[in-house]
PDB file of C-alpha atoms in Angstrom:
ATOM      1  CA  UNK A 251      -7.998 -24.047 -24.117  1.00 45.00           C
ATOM      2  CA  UNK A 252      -5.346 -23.507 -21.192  1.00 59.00           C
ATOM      3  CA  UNK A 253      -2.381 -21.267 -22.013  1.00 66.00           C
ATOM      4  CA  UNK A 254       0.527 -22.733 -20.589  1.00 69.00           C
ATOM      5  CA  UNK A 255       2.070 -19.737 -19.181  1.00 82.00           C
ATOM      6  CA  UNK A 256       4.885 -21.230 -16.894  1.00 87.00           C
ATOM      7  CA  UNK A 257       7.557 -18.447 -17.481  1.00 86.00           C
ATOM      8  CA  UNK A 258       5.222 -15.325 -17.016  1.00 86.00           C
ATOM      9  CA  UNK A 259       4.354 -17.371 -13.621  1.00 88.00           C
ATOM     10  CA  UNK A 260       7.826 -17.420 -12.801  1.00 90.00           C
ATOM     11  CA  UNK A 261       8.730 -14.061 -13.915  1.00 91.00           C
ATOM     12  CA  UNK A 262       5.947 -12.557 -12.256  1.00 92.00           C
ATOM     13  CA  UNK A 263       7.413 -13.816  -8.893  1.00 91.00           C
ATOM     14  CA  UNK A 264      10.342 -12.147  -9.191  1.00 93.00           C
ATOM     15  CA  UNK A 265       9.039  -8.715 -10.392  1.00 95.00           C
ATOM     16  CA  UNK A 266       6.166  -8.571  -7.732  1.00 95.00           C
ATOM     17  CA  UNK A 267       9.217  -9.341  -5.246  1.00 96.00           C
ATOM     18  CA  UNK A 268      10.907  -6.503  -6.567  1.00 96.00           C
ATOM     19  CA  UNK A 269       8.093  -3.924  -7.476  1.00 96.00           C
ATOM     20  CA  UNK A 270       7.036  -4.638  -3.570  1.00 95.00           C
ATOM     21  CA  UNK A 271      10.431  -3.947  -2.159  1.00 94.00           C
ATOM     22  CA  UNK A 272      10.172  -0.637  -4.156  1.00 94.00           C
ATOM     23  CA  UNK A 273       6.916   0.558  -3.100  1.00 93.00           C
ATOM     24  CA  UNK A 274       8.348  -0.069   0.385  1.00 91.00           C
ATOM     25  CA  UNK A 275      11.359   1.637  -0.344  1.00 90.00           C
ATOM     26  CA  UNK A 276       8.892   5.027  -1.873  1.00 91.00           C
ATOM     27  CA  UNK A 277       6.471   5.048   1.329  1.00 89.00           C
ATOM     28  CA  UNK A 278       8.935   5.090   3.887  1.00 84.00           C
ATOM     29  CA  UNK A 279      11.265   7.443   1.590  1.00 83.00           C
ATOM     30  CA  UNK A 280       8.615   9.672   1.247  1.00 78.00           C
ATOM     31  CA  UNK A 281       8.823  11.798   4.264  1.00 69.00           C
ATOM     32  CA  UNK A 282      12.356  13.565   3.688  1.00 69.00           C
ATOM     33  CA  UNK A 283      12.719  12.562  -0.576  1.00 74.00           C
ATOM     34  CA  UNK A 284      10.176  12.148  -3.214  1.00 75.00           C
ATOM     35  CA  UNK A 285       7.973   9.584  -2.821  1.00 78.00           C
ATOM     36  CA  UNK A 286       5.151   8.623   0.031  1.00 86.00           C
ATOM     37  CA  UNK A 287       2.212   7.332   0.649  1.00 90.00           C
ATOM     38  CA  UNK A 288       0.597   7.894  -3.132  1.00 93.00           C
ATOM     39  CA  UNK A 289       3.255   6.786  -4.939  1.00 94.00           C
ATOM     40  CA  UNK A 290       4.136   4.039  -2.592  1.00 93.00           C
ATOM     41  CA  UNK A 291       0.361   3.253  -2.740  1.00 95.00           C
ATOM     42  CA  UNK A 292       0.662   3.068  -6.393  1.00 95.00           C
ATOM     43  CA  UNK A 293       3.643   1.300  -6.689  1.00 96.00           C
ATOM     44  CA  UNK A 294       2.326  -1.473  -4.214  1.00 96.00           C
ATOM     45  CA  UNK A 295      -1.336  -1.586  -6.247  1.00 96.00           C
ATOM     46  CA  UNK A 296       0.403  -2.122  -9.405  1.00 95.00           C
ATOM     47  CA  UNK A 297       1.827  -5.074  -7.862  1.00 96.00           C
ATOM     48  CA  UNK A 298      -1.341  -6.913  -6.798  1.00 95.00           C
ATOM     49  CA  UNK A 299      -2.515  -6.017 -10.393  1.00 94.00           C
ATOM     50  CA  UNK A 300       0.329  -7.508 -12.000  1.00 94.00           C
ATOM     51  CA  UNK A 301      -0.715 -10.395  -9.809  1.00 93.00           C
ATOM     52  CA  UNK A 302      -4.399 -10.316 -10.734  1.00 92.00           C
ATOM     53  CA  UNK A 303      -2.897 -10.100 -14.606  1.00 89.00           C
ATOM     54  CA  UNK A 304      -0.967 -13.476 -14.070  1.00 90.00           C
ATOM     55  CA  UNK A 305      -3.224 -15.294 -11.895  1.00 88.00           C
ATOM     56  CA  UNK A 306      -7.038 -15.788 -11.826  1.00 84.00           C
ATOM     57  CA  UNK A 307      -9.071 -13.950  -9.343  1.00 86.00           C
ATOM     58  CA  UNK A 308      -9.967 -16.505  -7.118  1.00 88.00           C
ATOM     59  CA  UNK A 309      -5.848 -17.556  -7.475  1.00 88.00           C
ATOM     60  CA  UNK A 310      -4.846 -14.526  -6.003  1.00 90.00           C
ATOM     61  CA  UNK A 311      -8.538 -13.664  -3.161  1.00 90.00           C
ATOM     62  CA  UNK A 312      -7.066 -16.902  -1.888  1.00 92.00           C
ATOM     63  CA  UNK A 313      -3.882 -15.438  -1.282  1.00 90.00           C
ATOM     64  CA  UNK A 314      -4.827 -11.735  -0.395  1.00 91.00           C
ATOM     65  CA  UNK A 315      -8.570 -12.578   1.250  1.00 91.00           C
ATOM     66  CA  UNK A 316      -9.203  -8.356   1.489  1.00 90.00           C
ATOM     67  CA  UNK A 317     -12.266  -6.176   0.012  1.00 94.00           C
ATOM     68  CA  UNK A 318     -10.488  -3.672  -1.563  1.00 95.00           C
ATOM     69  CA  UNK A 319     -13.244  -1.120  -0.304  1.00 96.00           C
ATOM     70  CA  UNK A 320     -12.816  -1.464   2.797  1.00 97.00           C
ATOM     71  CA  UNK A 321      -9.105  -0.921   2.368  1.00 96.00           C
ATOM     72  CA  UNK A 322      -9.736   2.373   0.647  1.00 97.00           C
ATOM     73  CA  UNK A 323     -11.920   3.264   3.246  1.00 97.00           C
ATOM     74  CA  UNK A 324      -9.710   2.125   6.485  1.00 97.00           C
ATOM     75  CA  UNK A 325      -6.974   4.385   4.443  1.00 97.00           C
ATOM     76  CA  UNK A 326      -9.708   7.146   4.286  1.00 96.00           C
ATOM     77  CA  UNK A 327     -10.289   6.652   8.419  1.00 96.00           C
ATOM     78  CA  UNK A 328      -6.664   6.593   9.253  1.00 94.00           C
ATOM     79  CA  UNK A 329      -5.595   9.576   7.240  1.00 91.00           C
ATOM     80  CA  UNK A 330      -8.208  11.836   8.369  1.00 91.00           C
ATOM     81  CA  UNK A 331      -8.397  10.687  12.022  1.00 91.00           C
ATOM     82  CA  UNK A 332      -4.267  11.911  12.214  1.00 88.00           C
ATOM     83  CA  UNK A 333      -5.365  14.800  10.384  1.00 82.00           C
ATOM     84  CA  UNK A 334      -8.080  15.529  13.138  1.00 85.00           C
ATOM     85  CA  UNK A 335      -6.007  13.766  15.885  1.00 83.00           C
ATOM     86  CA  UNK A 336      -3.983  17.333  15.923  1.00 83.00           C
ATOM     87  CA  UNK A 337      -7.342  19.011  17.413  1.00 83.00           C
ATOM     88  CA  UNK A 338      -7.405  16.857  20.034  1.00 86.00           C
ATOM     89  CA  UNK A 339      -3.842  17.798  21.530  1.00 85.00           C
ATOM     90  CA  UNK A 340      -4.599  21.793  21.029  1.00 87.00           C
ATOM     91  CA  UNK A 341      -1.934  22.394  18.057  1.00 87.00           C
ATOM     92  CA  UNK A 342      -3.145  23.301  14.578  1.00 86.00           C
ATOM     93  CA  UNK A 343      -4.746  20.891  11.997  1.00 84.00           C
ATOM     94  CA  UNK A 344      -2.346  18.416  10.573  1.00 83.00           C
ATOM     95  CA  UNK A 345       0.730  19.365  12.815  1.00 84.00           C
ATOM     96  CA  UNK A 346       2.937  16.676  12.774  1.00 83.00           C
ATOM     97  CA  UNK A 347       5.681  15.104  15.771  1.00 83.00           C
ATOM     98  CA  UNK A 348       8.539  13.138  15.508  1.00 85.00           C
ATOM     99  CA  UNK A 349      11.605  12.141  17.439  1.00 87.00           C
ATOM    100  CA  UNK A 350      14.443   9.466  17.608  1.00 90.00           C
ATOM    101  CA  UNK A 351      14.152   6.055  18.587  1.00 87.00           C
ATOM    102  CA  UNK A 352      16.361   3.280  19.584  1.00 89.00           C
ATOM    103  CA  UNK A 353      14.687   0.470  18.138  1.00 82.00           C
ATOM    104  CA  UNK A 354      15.819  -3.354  18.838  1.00 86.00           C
ATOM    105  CA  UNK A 355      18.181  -4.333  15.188  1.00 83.00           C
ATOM    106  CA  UNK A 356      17.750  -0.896  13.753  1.00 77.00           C
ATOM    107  CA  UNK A 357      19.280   0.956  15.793  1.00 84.00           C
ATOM    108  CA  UNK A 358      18.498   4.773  16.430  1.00 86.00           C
ATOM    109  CA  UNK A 359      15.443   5.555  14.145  1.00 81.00           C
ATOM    110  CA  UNK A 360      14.018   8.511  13.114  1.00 80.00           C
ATOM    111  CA  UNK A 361       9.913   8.548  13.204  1.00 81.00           C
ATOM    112  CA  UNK A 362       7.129  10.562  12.645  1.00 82.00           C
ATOM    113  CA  UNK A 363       3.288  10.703  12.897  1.00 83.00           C
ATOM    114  CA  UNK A 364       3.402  11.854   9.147  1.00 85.00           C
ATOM    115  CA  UNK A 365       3.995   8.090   8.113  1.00 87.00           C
ATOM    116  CA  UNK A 366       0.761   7.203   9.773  1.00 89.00           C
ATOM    117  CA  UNK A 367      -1.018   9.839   7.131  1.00 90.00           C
ATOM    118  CA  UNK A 368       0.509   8.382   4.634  1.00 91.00           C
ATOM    119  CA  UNK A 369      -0.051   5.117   5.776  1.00 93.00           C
ATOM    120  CA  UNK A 370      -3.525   6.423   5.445  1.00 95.00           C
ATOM    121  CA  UNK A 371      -2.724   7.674   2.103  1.00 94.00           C
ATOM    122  CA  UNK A 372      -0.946   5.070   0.480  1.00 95.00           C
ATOM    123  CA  UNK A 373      -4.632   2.109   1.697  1.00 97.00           C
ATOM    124  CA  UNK A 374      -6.501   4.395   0.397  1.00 97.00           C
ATOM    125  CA  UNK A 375      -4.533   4.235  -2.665  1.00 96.00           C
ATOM    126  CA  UNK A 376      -4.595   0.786  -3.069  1.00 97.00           C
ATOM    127  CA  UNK A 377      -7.764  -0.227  -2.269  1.00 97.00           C
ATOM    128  CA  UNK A 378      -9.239   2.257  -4.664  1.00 97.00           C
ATOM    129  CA  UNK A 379      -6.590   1.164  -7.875  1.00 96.00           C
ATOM    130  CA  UNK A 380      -7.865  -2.393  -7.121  1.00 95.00           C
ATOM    131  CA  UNK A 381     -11.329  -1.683  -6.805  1.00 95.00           C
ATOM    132  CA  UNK A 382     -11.081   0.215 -10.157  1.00 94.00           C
ATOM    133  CA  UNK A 383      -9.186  -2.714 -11.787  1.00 93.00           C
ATOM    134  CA  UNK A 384     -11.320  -5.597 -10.181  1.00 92.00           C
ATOM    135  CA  UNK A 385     -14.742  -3.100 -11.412  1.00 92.00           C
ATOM    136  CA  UNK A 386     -13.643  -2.723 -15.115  1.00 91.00           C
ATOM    137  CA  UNK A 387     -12.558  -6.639 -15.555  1.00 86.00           C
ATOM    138  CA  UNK A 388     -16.216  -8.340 -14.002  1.00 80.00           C
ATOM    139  CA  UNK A 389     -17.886  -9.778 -16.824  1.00 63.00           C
ATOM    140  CA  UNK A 390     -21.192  -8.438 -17.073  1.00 53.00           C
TER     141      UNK A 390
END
């Protein structure tokens, strides 16, 4: 028997519209106020969780085609190769740059090679809350 679940559909729209502008909001907050890439990372996982709650698997793998492990571990490889990047340019391990750009519709922006980290940080976050998630709800 089919539930007919129109309005958590529609509901869930809006919230994973929201929850995703939020996790945005943490990550690229997270580098001079609380937040970054973990709790961006598990802001933005709980959203393609709330999707895989709503939807059926193959709903939303046909939406999002990634393997969640090799998210996690592209997160792993990013975070640690700007960890060890620092070696490379003779400062000490994890120094970090930044500057001021003028971008094109943003103006002057500030950025820094700590968002790439947590970039790092906040894959590796996801891929492993999904992989988790995905892990504990396979039929056996």
């Amino acid at each position: 028997m089919k539930i007919n679940d129109v309005i958590l559909r529609t509901v869930v729209k809006g919230v994973v519209f929201i929850v995703l502008t939020l996790g945005v909001y943490l990550f690229f907050a997270g580098h001079n106020a609380p937040g970054g890439g973990f709790i961006g990372g598990l802001v933005l996982g709980s959203a393609i969780v709330l999707l895989y709650l709503t939807y059926d698997i193959e709903t939303v793998h046909k939406g999002m085609p990634f393997d969640f492990k090799k998210v996690a571990a592209f997160g792993v490889l990013l975070a640690t190769g700007t960890a060890i990047g620092s070696i490379f340019f003779n400062v000490p391990f994890l120094t970090q740059t930044d500057s001021y750009f003028d971008i094109p519709l943003l103006g002057e922006t500030h950025l820094s090679t700590v968002m790439i980290f947590e970039a790092g940080v906040a894959l590796t976050v996801i891929g492993t809350l999904v992989t988790i998630i995905l892990s504990i709800s396979e039929d056996e």
